[in-house]
Short mmCIF file of C-alpha atoms and ligand atoms in Angstrom, two decimals:
data_model
loop_
_atom_site.label_atom_id
_atom_site.label_comp_id
_atom_site.label_asym_id
_atom_site.label_seq_id
_atom_site.Cartn_x
_atom_site.Cartn_y
_atom_site.Cartn_z
CA MET T 1 0.00 0.00 0.00
CA ILE T 2 1.47 3.36 -1.01
CA ALA T 3 0.75 6.20 1.44
CA SER T 4 -1.11 9.32 0.34
CA ALA T 5 -1.88 8.08 -3.16
CA SER T 6 -5.50 7.78 -4.20
CA ASP T 7 -6.77 4.22 -4.63
CA ILE T 8 -10.10 5.41 -5.96
CA ARG T 9 -9.88 5.22 -9.71
CA PRO T 10 -11.11 8.36 -11.47
CA PHE T 11 -13.29 7.05 -14.29
CA ILE T 12 -13.46 9.24 -17.37
CA PRO T 13 -17.03 10.05 -18.51
CA ASP T 14 -18.12 7.54 -21.18
CA ASP T 15 -18.51 10.07 -23.99
CA VAL T 16 -14.97 11.45 -23.51
CA ALA T 17 -13.43 7.98 -23.09
CA LYS T 18 -15.04 6.78 -26.31
CA ILE T 19 -13.70 9.80 -28.20
CA VAL T 20 -10.11 9.15 -27.10
CA LEU T 21 -10.21 5.46 -28.01
CA SER T 22 -12.16 5.73 -31.25
CA PRO T 23 -10.13 5.98 -34.51
CA LYS T 24 -12.89 8.13 -36.06
CA SER T 25 -12.33 11.00 -33.59
CA TYR T 26 -8.80 11.57 -34.89
CA ALA T 27 -10.19 12.59 -38.29
CA ASP T 28 -11.68 15.71 -36.67
CA ASP T 29 -9.31 18.04 -34.80
CA ALA T 30 -12.14 19.83 -33.00
CA VAL T 31 -13.43 16.57 -31.53
CA ILE T 32 -10.15 14.99 -30.44
CA TYR T 33 -8.39 18.14 -29.26
CA GLY T 34 -11.61 19.19 -27.47
CA ALA T 35 -11.62 15.89 -25.55
CA PHE T 36 -7.91 16.17 -24.68
CA LYS T 37 -8.37 19.74 -23.45
CA TRP T 38 -11.27 18.65 -21.25
CA LEU T 39 -9.17 15.84 -19.82
CA ARG T 40 -6.11 18.01 -19.14
CA GLU T 41 -8.32 20.46 -17.29
CA ASN T 42 -10.60 18.04 -15.44
CA MET T 43 -9.07 14.58 -15.27
CA PRO T 44 -5.47 14.65 -16.53
CA LEU T 45 -4.91 11.04 -15.48
CA GLY T 46 -8.11 8.99 -15.54
CA VAL T 47 -9.29 5.52 -16.51
CA ALA T 48 -11.23 4.89 -19.72
CA GLN T 49 -13.64 1.99 -19.38
CA VAL T 50 -15.05 1.38 -22.81
CA PRO T 51 -16.89 -1.89 -23.55
CA GLY T 52 -14.71 -4.27 -25.55
CA PHE T 53 -11.45 -2.70 -24.29
CA ASP T 54 -9.29 -3.30 -21.23
CA PRO T 55 -9.54 -0.46 -18.68
CA ILE T 56 -6.87 2.05 -19.78
CA TRP T 57 -5.21 4.94 -17.95
CA ILE T 58 -5.33 7.92 -20.33
CA VAL T 59 -2.17 10.03 -19.89
CA THR T 60 -2.70 13.51 -21.28
CA LYS T 61 -0.13 15.76 -19.56
CA HIS T 62 3.31 16.48 -21.03
CA ALA T 63 5.03 15.92 -17.67
CA ASP T 64 3.28 12.58 -17.04
CA ILE T 65 4.08 11.20 -20.49
CA LYS T 66 7.75 12.05 -19.90
CA GLU T 67 7.64 10.58 -16.40
CA VAL T 68 6.31 7.26 -17.69
CA GLU T 69 8.50 7.08 -20.78
CA ARG T 70 11.77 7.94 -19.08
CA ASN T 71 11.44 4.85 -16.85
CA GLY T 72 11.66 1.87 -19.17
CA LYS T 73 12.03 -0.63 -16.32
CA LEU T 74 8.97 0.45 -14.34
CA TYR T 75 6.84 0.95 -17.44
CA HIS T 76 7.23 -1.70 -20.12
CA ASN T 77 6.18 -1.60 -23.74
CA ALA T 78 5.60 -5.22 -24.38
CA ASP T 79 4.24 -7.31 -21.48
CA HIS T 80 0.94 -6.50 -23.19
CA ASN T 81 0.33 -4.89 -26.61
CA PRO T 82 2.23 -1.57 -27.03
CA ILE T 83 -0.51 -0.52 -29.45
CA LEU T 84 -4.13 -0.12 -28.36
CA ASN T 85 -6.43 -2.78 -29.74
CA ASP T 86 -9.81 -3.99 -28.58
CA GLN T 87 -9.93 -7.27 -26.66
CA ALA T 88 -11.30 -9.24 -29.65
CA SER T 89 -8.41 -8.10 -31.86
CA ASP T 90 -5.83 -8.97 -29.19
CA ALA T 91 -7.49 -12.39 -28.81
CA PHE T 92 -7.24 -12.92 -32.58
CA THR T 93 -3.54 -11.98 -32.53
CA ARG T 94 -2.89 -14.44 -29.71
CA ASP T 95 -4.75 -17.15 -31.64
CA ILE T 96 -2.61 -16.82 -34.73
CA ASN T 97 0.64 -16.10 -32.86
CA ASP T 98 1.13 -18.98 -30.41
CA GLY T 99 -0.56 -17.09 -27.57
CA SER T 100 1.71 -14.04 -27.88
CA LEU T 101 0.84 -10.43 -28.67
CA ARG T 102 4.34 -9.85 -30.07
CA ILE T 103 3.22 -10.04 -33.66
CA ILE T 104 6.32 -8.20 -34.85
CA SER T 105 9.79 -8.33 -33.29
CA SER T 106 10.53 -4.62 -33.68
CA LEU T 107 12.02 -2.18 -31.12
CA THR T 108 8.54 -1.10 -30.07
CA PHE T 109 7.77 -4.64 -28.91
CA MET T 110 10.96 -4.89 -26.80
CA ASP T 111 11.92 -4.00 -23.22
CA PRO T 112 15.26 -3.84 -21.39
CA PRO T 113 17.74 -5.40 -21.84
CA GLU T 114 16.69 -6.76 -25.26
CA HIS T 115 15.62 -3.32 -26.49
CA ALA T 116 19.01 -1.65 -25.96
CA ALA T 117 20.85 -4.54 -27.63
CA TYR T 118 18.75 -4.25 -30.80
CA ARG T 119 18.55 -0.45 -30.80
CA SER T 120 22.36 -0.26 -30.79
CA VAL T 121 22.45 -2.03 -34.17
CA THR T 122 21.34 1.17 -35.92
CA SER T 123 21.51 3.95 -33.30
CA ASN T 124 24.85 5.24 -34.62
CA TRP T 125 23.60 5.26 -38.18
CA PHE T 126 20.71 7.57 -37.12
CA LEU T 127 22.85 10.10 -35.19
CA PRO T 128 22.75 13.70 -36.53
CA GLY T 129 26.45 13.62 -37.53
CA LYS T 130 25.91 10.52 -39.68
CA ILE T 131 22.53 11.52 -41.04
CA GLY T 132 23.92 14.95 -41.98
CA LYS T 133 26.21 13.28 -44.52
CA LEU T 134 23.11 12.19 -46.45
CA GLU T 135 21.93 15.76 -46.95
CA GLU T 136 23.02 16.13 -50.57
CA GLN T 137 21.49 12.80 -51.53
CA ILE T 138 18.24 13.80 -49.81
CA ARG T 139 18.31 17.27 -51.39
CA ALA T 140 18.45 15.72 -54.85
CA LEU T 141 15.27 13.77 -54.04
CA ALA T 142 13.64 16.92 -52.62
CA LYS T 143 14.41 18.86 -55.80
CA LYS T 144 12.77 16.16 -57.92
CA SER T 145 9.67 16.18 -55.72
CA VAL T 146 9.41 19.97 -55.93
CA GLU T 147 9.73 19.82 -59.74
CA HIS T 148 6.85 17.35 -59.74
CA LEU T 149 4.69 19.62 -57.56
CA LEU T 150 5.41 22.60 -59.80
CA SER T 151 4.34 20.60 -62.85
CA PHE T 152 0.75 20.81 -61.55
CA ASP T 153 -0.90 23.85 -63.00
CA GLY T 154 -1.38 25.87 -59.81
CA GLU T 155 -3.63 23.34 -58.11
CA CYS T 156 -3.00 19.92 -56.56
CA ASP T 157 -3.44 17.72 -53.54
CA PHE T 158 -0.38 18.47 -51.44
CA VAL T 159 -0.56 15.05 -49.73
CA ARG T 160 -1.36 12.66 -52.57
CA ASP T 161 0.59 14.45 -55.30
CA PHE T 162 3.59 15.45 -53.21
CA ALA T 163 4.11 14.93 -49.46
CA LEU T 164 3.35 11.21 -49.47
CA HIS T 165 6.00 10.22 -51.99
CA TYR T 166 9.13 12.11 -50.93
CA PRO T 167 9.76 10.59 -47.45
CA LEU T 168 9.04 7.19 -48.93
CA ARG T 169 11.62 7.86 -51.67
CA VAL T 170 14.13 8.97 -49.03
CA ILE T 171 13.80 5.99 -46.72
CA MET T 172 13.65 3.47 -49.56
CA THR T 173 16.75 4.98 -51.16
CA LEU T 174 18.63 4.78 -47.85
CA PHE T 175 17.29 1.27 -47.44
CA GLY T 176 18.30 0.21 -50.93
CA VAL T 177 14.75 -0.69 -52.06
CA PRO T 178 14.37 -0.24 -55.83
CA ALA T 179 12.07 2.63 -56.92
CA GLU T 180 9.71 0.28 -58.80
CA ASP T 181 8.83 -1.46 -55.49
CA GLU T 182 7.82 1.76 -53.73
CA PRO T 183 4.09 1.63 -54.59
CA ARG T 184 3.95 -1.77 -52.90
CA MET T 185 5.69 -0.36 -49.80
CA LEU T 186 3.31 2.61 -49.74
CA LYS T 187 0.22 0.41 -50.01
CA LEU T 188 1.46 -1.90 -47.25
CA THR T 189 2.20 1.03 -44.94
CA GLN T 190 -1.21 2.52 -45.51
CA GLU T 191 -2.83 -0.81 -44.69
CA PHE T 192 -0.56 -1.17 -41.69
CA PHE T 193 -1.48 2.17 -40.17
CA GLY T 194 -4.90 2.73 -41.68
CA VAL T 195 -6.39 -0.42 -40.22
CA HIS T 196 -9.45 1.37 -38.90
CA ASP T 197 -10.02 3.68 -41.84
CA PRO T 198 -12.50 2.08 -44.27
CA GLU T 199 -10.78 3.81 -47.22
CA GLU T 200 -7.45 2.19 -46.40
CA GLN T 201 -8.73 -1.32 -45.65
CA ARG T 202 -8.47 -4.41 -47.79
CA PRO T 203 -12.03 -4.83 -49.18
CA GLU T 204 -12.64 -8.22 -47.55
CA MET T 205 -11.96 -6.72 -44.12
CA VAL T 206 -14.32 -3.74 -44.05
CA ALA T 207 -16.92 -4.24 -41.29
CA ASP T 208 -15.01 -7.14 -39.75
CA PRO T 209 -14.76 -6.62 -35.95
CA VAL T 210 -11.14 -7.79 -35.83
CA ALA T 211 -10.24 -6.16 -39.15
CA GLY T 212 -7.35 -4.25 -37.61
CA ALA T 213 -5.58 -7.33 -36.31
CA LYS T 214 -6.21 -9.24 -39.54
CA MET T 215 -4.88 -6.39 -41.68
CA TRP T 216 -1.75 -6.23 -39.57
CA ALA T 217 -1.15 -9.93 -39.93
CA ALA T 218 -1.73 -9.85 -43.71
CA ALA T 219 0.41 -6.75 -44.30
CA LEU T 220 3.21 -8.20 -42.17
CA GLU T 221 3.19 -11.44 -44.13
CA ASP T 222 3.59 -9.46 -47.37
CA PHE T 223 6.36 -7.30 -45.91
CA TYR T 224 8.26 -10.37 -44.67
CA ARG T 225 8.02 -12.10 -48.03
CA TYR T 226 9.49 -9.00 -49.65
CA PHE T 227 12.27 -8.36 -47.14
CA ASP T 228 13.34 -12.03 -46.83
CA ASP T 229 14.48 -11.87 -50.41
CA LEU T 230 16.20 -8.47 -50.18
CA SER T 231 17.89 -9.45 -46.92
CA ALA T 232 19.28 -12.66 -48.45
CA ARG T 233 20.75 -10.66 -51.33
CA ARG T 234 22.46 -8.22 -48.90
CA LYS T 235 23.95 -11.13 -46.99
CA ASP T 236 25.39 -12.56 -50.22
CA VAL T 237 26.65 -9.19 -51.41
CA PRO T 238 26.85 -6.58 -48.61
CA THR T 239 26.47 -2.92 -49.62
CA ASP T 240 26.63 0.31 -47.62
CA ASP T 241 22.86 0.75 -47.27
CA LEU T 242 20.85 0.53 -44.04
CA LEU T 243 19.26 -2.76 -44.95
CA SER T 244 22.69 -4.31 -45.42
CA LEU T 245 23.79 -3.00 -42.01
CA ILE T 246 20.85 -4.73 -40.32
CA ALA T 247 21.02 -7.94 -42.38
CA ASN T 248 24.70 -8.41 -41.52
CA SER T 249 24.54 -7.27 -37.88
CA ARG T 250 25.25 -9.37 -34.78
CA VAL T 251 23.29 -9.03 -31.55
CA ASN T 252 24.72 -10.45 -28.31
CA GLY T 253 27.46 -12.02 -30.42
CA LEU T 254 25.13 -13.89 -32.79
CA PRO T 255 23.81 -13.06 -36.28
CA ILE T 256 20.52 -11.16 -36.06
CA PRO T 257 17.62 -13.67 -36.23
CA ARG T 258 15.22 -13.53 -39.20
CA ASP T 259 12.18 -12.28 -37.21
CA GLU T 260 14.14 -9.48 -35.53
CA ALA T 261 15.73 -8.41 -38.84
CA ASN T 262 12.30 -8.33 -40.47
CA GLY T 263 10.86 -6.46 -37.49
CA TYR T 264 13.53 -3.82 -38.00
CA TYR T 265 12.90 -3.49 -41.74
CA VAL T 266 9.15 -3.18 -41.28
CA ALA T 267 9.50 -0.63 -38.46
CA ILE T 268 11.83 1.60 -40.46
CA ALA T 269 9.95 1.15 -43.71
CA THR T 270 6.63 2.06 -42.11
CA ALA T 271 7.52 4.50 -39.30
CA GLY T 272 9.62 6.60 -41.62
CA HIS T 273 7.23 8.12 -44.10
CA ASP T 274 3.56 8.46 -43.14
CA THR T 275 4.69 10.39 -40.08
CA THR T 276 7.02 12.69 -42.01
CA SER T 277 4.60 13.31 -44.87
CA SER T 278 1.79 14.15 -42.46
CA SER T 279 4.01 16.57 -40.55
CA THR T 280 5.07 18.23 -43.81
CA ALA T 281 1.43 18.66 -44.85
CA GLY T 282 0.65 19.96 -41.35
CA GLY T 283 3.40 22.55 -41.70
CA LEU T 284 1.89 23.95 -44.86
CA HIS T 285 -1.66 23.77 -43.49
CA GLY T 286 -0.56 25.56 -40.31
CA MET T 287 0.89 28.40 -42.37
CA MET T 288 -2.31 28.67 -44.41
CA LEU T 289 -4.41 28.94 -41.25
CA TYR T 290 -1.95 31.33 -39.57
CA PRO T 291 -0.55 33.26 -42.55
CA GLU T 292 1.76 35.52 -40.53
CA ASN T 293 4.07 32.48 -40.41
CA TRP T 294 4.18 32.31 -44.22
CA ALA T 295 5.26 35.94 -44.42
CA LYS T 296 7.93 35.41 -41.76
CA VAL T 297 9.51 32.32 -43.28
CA LYS T 298 9.41 33.75 -46.81
CA ALA T 299 11.32 36.77 -45.50
CA ASP T 300 13.74 34.67 -43.42
CA PRO T 301 14.48 31.06 -44.52
CA GLY T 302 16.52 30.77 -41.31
CA LEU T 303 13.13 30.13 -39.65
CA ILE T 304 12.67 26.82 -41.50
CA PRO T 305 14.01 24.65 -38.61
CA GLY T 306 11.44 26.35 -36.36
CA LEU T 307 8.76 25.64 -38.97
CA VAL T 308 9.76 21.96 -38.96
CA ASP T 309 9.58 21.62 -35.15
CA GLU T 310 6.27 23.42 -34.97
CA ALA T 311 4.83 21.35 -37.82
CA ILE T 312 5.71 18.16 -35.95
CA ARG T 313 4.32 19.47 -32.62
CA TRP T 314 1.12 20.79 -34.15
CA THR T 315 0.44 17.67 -36.25
CA SER T 316 1.73 15.07 -33.77
CA PRO T 317 1.17 12.22 -36.25
CA VAL T 318 1.77 9.40 -33.76
CA LYS T 319 -1.37 9.40 -31.64
CA HIS T 320 -0.30 6.99 -28.92
CA PHE T 321 1.88 4.18 -27.69
CA MET T 322 0.96 2.02 -24.71
CA ARG T 323 2.96 1.14 -21.62
CA ASN T 324 2.15 -1.27 -18.80
CA ALA T 325 3.29 -0.87 -15.20
CA THR T 326 5.62 -3.64 -14.01
CA ALA T 327 5.00 -2.91 -10.30
CA ASP T 328 2.58 -0.89 -8.15
CA THR T 329 3.53 2.78 -8.31
CA VAL T 330 2.16 6.32 -8.04
CA LEU T 331 1.67 8.79 -10.85
CA ARG T 332 0.07 12.23 -10.36
CA GLY T 333 -1.16 11.06 -6.95
CA GLN T 334 -2.96 8.01 -8.36
CA THR T 335 -2.11 4.42 -7.49
CA ILE T 336 -1.13 2.57 -10.64
CA GLN T 337 -1.13 -1.20 -10.14
CA ALA T 338 1.25 -3.71 -11.70
CA MET T 339 0.03 -4.64 -15.20
CA ASP T 340 -2.24 -1.60 -15.46
CA ARG T 341 -2.10 -0.28 -19.01
CA LEU T 342 -1.43 3.38 -19.86
CA MET T 343 -2.04 5.21 -23.15
CA MET T 344 0.50 7.97 -23.91
CA CYS T 345 -1.50 10.60 -25.80
CA TYR T 346 1.26 12.51 -27.61
CA PRO T 347 -1.05 15.02 -29.39
CA SER T 348 -2.38 16.04 -25.98
CA GLY T 349 1.10 16.40 -24.46
CA CYS T 350 2.07 18.53 -27.46
CA ARG T 351 -0.75 20.97 -26.67
CA ASP T 352 -0.37 21.06 -22.89
CA GLU T 353 -1.01 24.64 -21.68
CA ASP T 354 1.54 24.15 -18.87
CA VAL T 355 4.30 23.90 -21.47
CA PHE T 356 3.06 25.69 -24.59
CA ALA T 357 1.51 29.16 -24.53
CA ASP T 358 -1.58 29.38 -26.78
CA PRO T 359 -1.02 25.71 -27.73
CA ASP T 360 -3.54 25.44 -30.60
CA ARG T 361 -1.84 28.29 -32.40
CA PHE T 362 0.67 27.43 -35.14
CA ASP T 363 3.76 29.53 -34.47
CA ILE T 364 7.08 28.82 -36.16
CA THR T 365 8.88 31.23 -33.81
CA ARG T 366 7.87 29.20 -30.74
CA SER T 367 11.06 28.89 -28.69
CA PRO T 368 11.79 26.69 -26.91
CA ASN T 369 9.57 24.04 -28.44
CA PRO T 370 10.02 20.98 -26.19
CA HIS T 371 7.35 18.90 -27.90
CA ILE T 372 7.03 15.17 -27.32
CA ALA T 373 5.71 14.18 -30.75
CA PHE T 374 8.78 11.91 -31.00
CA GLY T 375 8.08 10.41 -27.57
CA PHE T 376 10.72 10.46 -24.85
CA GLY T 377 13.22 8.22 -23.07
CA PRO T 378 14.71 4.93 -24.28
CA HIS T 379 12.12 4.40 -27.05
CA MET T 380 12.25 8.00 -28.31
CA CYS T 381 11.96 8.05 -32.11
CA LEU T 382 15.03 6.52 -33.71
CA GLY T 383 14.44 8.45 -36.94
CA GLN T 384 13.84 11.91 -35.45
CA HIS T 385 16.96 13.55 -36.91
CA LEU T 386 16.31 12.04 -40.31
CA ALA T 387 12.69 13.22 -40.23
CA LYS T 388 13.74 16.77 -39.34
CA LEU T 389 16.49 16.83 -41.95
CA GLU T 390 14.10 15.59 -44.66
CA MET T 391 11.51 18.20 -43.79
CA ARG T 392 14.02 21.07 -43.54
CA VAL T 393 15.54 20.26 -46.92
CA LEU T 394 12.12 19.91 -48.53
CA PHE T 395 10.89 23.29 -47.27
CA GLU T 396 14.23 24.89 -48.30
CA GLU T 397 13.71 23.61 -51.83
CA LEU T 398 9.97 24.29 -52.00
CA LEU T 399 9.39 27.71 -50.46
CA PRO T 400 11.54 29.79 -52.86
CA HIS T 401 9.33 28.56 -55.74
CA LEU T 402 6.01 29.48 -54.15
CA LYS T 403 4.70 33.03 -54.10
CA SER T 404 1.42 32.21 -52.41
CA VAL T 405 -0.59 29.21 -51.35
CA GLU T 406 -4.19 28.78 -50.19
CA LEU T 407 -6.63 26.01 -49.36
CA ALA T 408 -8.59 24.77 -52.38
CA GLY T 409 -10.88 22.45 -50.41
CA THR T 410 -11.34 20.88 -47.00
CA PRO T 411 -8.39 18.78 -45.80
CA ARG T 412 -9.26 15.25 -44.66
CA MET T 413 -7.52 13.25 -41.96
CA VAL T 414 -7.05 9.48 -41.63
CA GLU T 415 -9.35 7.72 -39.17
CA THR T 416 -6.76 6.26 -36.81
CA ASN T 417 -5.90 6.29 -33.14
CA PHE T 418 -2.33 5.15 -33.93
CA VAL T 419 -0.30 6.72 -36.75
CA GLY T 420 -1.74 9.08 -39.29
CA GLY T 421 -2.70 12.58 -40.16
CA TYR T 422 -3.49 14.19 -43.46
CA LYS T 423 -5.21 12.09 -46.09
CA THR T 424 -5.76 15.06 -48.41
CA LEU T 425 -4.74 18.73 -48.44
CA PRO T 426 -6.09 20.42 -51.58
CA ILE T 427 -4.11 23.59 -52.39
CA ARG T 428 -3.99 26.38 -54.95
CA PHE T 429 -0.60 28.03 -55.46
CA THR T 430 1.16 30.65 -57.51
CA ARG T 431 4.79 30.27 -58.51
CA CYS T 432 7.47 32.90 -57.94
C1 LIG H 501 9.45 5.50 -32.52
C2 LIG H 501 7.28 9.64 -33.84
C3 LIG H 501 9.75 9.60 -38.05
C4 LIG H 501 11.63 5.30 -36.88
C5 LIG H 501 8.66 6.62 -32.54
C6 LIG H 501 7.80 7.02 -31.44
C7 LIG H 501 7.19 8.17 -31.81
C8 LIG H 501 7.67 8.52 -33.13
C9 LIG H 501 6.17 8.96 -30.98
C10 LIG H 501 7.60 6.25 -30.12
C11 LIG H 501 8.46 6.90 -29.06
C12 LIG H 501 8.26 6.37 -27.68
O1 LIG H 501 7.75 5.25 -27.47
O2 LIG H 501 8.68 7.09 -26.74
C13 LIG H 501 7.77 9.98 -35.10
C14 LIG H 501 7.42 11.20 -35.81
C15 LIG H 501 8.11 11.19 -36.99
C16 LIG H 501 8.89 9.96 -37.03
C17 LIG H 501 6.48 12.27 -35.27
C18 LIG H 501 8.15 12.20 -38.11
C19 LIG H 501 7.79 13.45 -38.01
C20 LIG H 501 10.51 8.47 -38.08
C21 LIG H 501 11.46 8.12 -39.10
C22 LIG H 501 11.96 6.89 -38.79
C23 LIG H 501 11.36 6.48 -37.54
C24 LIG H 501 11.80 9.00 -40.31
C25 LIG H 501 12.98 6.03 -39.48
C26 LIG H 501 13.44 6.17 -40.65
C27 LIG H 501 11.19 4.99 -35.61
C28 LIG H 501 11.54 3.75 -34.91
C29 LIG H 501 10.92 3.82 -33.65
C30 LIG H 501 10.19 5.08 -33.61
C31 LIG H 501 12.41 2.62 -35.46
C32 LIG H 501 10.96 2.77 -32.52
C33 LIG H 501 12.03 3.23 -31.52
C34 LIG H 501 12.13 2.36 -30.27
O3 LIG H 501 11.12 1.77 -29.86
O4 LIG H 501 13.23 2.30 -29.72
N1 LIG H 501 8.58 7.55 -33.54
N2 LIG H 501 8.64 9.26 -35.87
N3 LIG H 501 10.48 7.47 -37.14
N4 LIG H 501 10.38 5.76 -34.79
FE1 LIG H 501 9.60 7.55 -35.30
#
């Protein structure tokens, strides 16, 4: 028994709890950010009890998310599912996966000490000093993407015609995946992350109660088939790409096992582009809604790194990861029991009034900007420096060509409570 902590669980009102858990809510900023604001003000750490789901602690404050994430021993990723699923979907995953929820052996599904051993395989490769050497290669891809955008006659969909393809090109180039295979990678990622969005689902899975879990399993199978072949080729003939580094790595003195290698490929292939493209689209959208930023960055391109950080904070494309407590503990005065599950709501932490003045406002001069859209602690985004470099270079190449830009329709967001953001962003632009 822990003294002075409250053992009475604060239950979140049903309507608010349903909003936070439901993928649909994330397609409407007013709905989801309204719910998070209510929670931060009234019940910053409460339990959502929604039929069909485990009871879940909803963590909405910046400080609490950091507190949980910094302590990887007390709060694990993977004793349960690090991604929120309903109980039926988790049961399906266990059924097809020998009773385990670890459907993919990626970093996200690992805890200490395994996590550190696998993370160290690529952590050097992703450091800013190393990533910086790729700038010219990335700039060449950015220039090509900008040329493509400018080929549209003053009107296009910024997401579908532009933002979606460039980060995919970057990561696949660094990975050594041939350009002709990119559409397949894009489709698989969209199925992987868009499991709850009817427009992204495989047709046979729409309206299936465990569609999400089935889509994951099917997309993973396809990814593995693809990467098994590429990995074998890199083992025969090593190159200097990232895939070769992983394929030929040793962990704890032994060659990396097939499942863990595939887990790595899938994580990097998928985590690396939907997130970055959504943040890029968010950056442009933010400047259209708050045009003083457009004027400032056009006058001073030195503000582009600030634009990138603010775009990532404001969009916060990763909506949650889960942790479970490994022992009884106290957080914000509440007793958390061993094996309780907690949902880290990054978009909420990124708009916490205690940290960000006027948090809904898009402001590229916000300084400091200690957002947690990349998470925090041992699992903090491995690709964060790459994502920021890609976005900076893209805006550096794009902005000098655009005189003005405005919305040409209503943007639409993906229905997901996991990873997503802009599905469409129709724009009208004039060239310089
Ligand atoms: C993990 C966000 C881009 C690879 C994560 C996490 C978040 C995140 C929130 C979980 C952190 C945690 O649990 O504390 C983002 C955002 C991105 C982005 C907002 C773009 C704006 C990328 C890119 C790559 C990448 C470009 C790779 C090329 C990964 C990997 C992990 C991860 C491998 C798992 C790390 C671990 O568990 O140790 N990311 N990410 N991400 N991200 Fe990113």
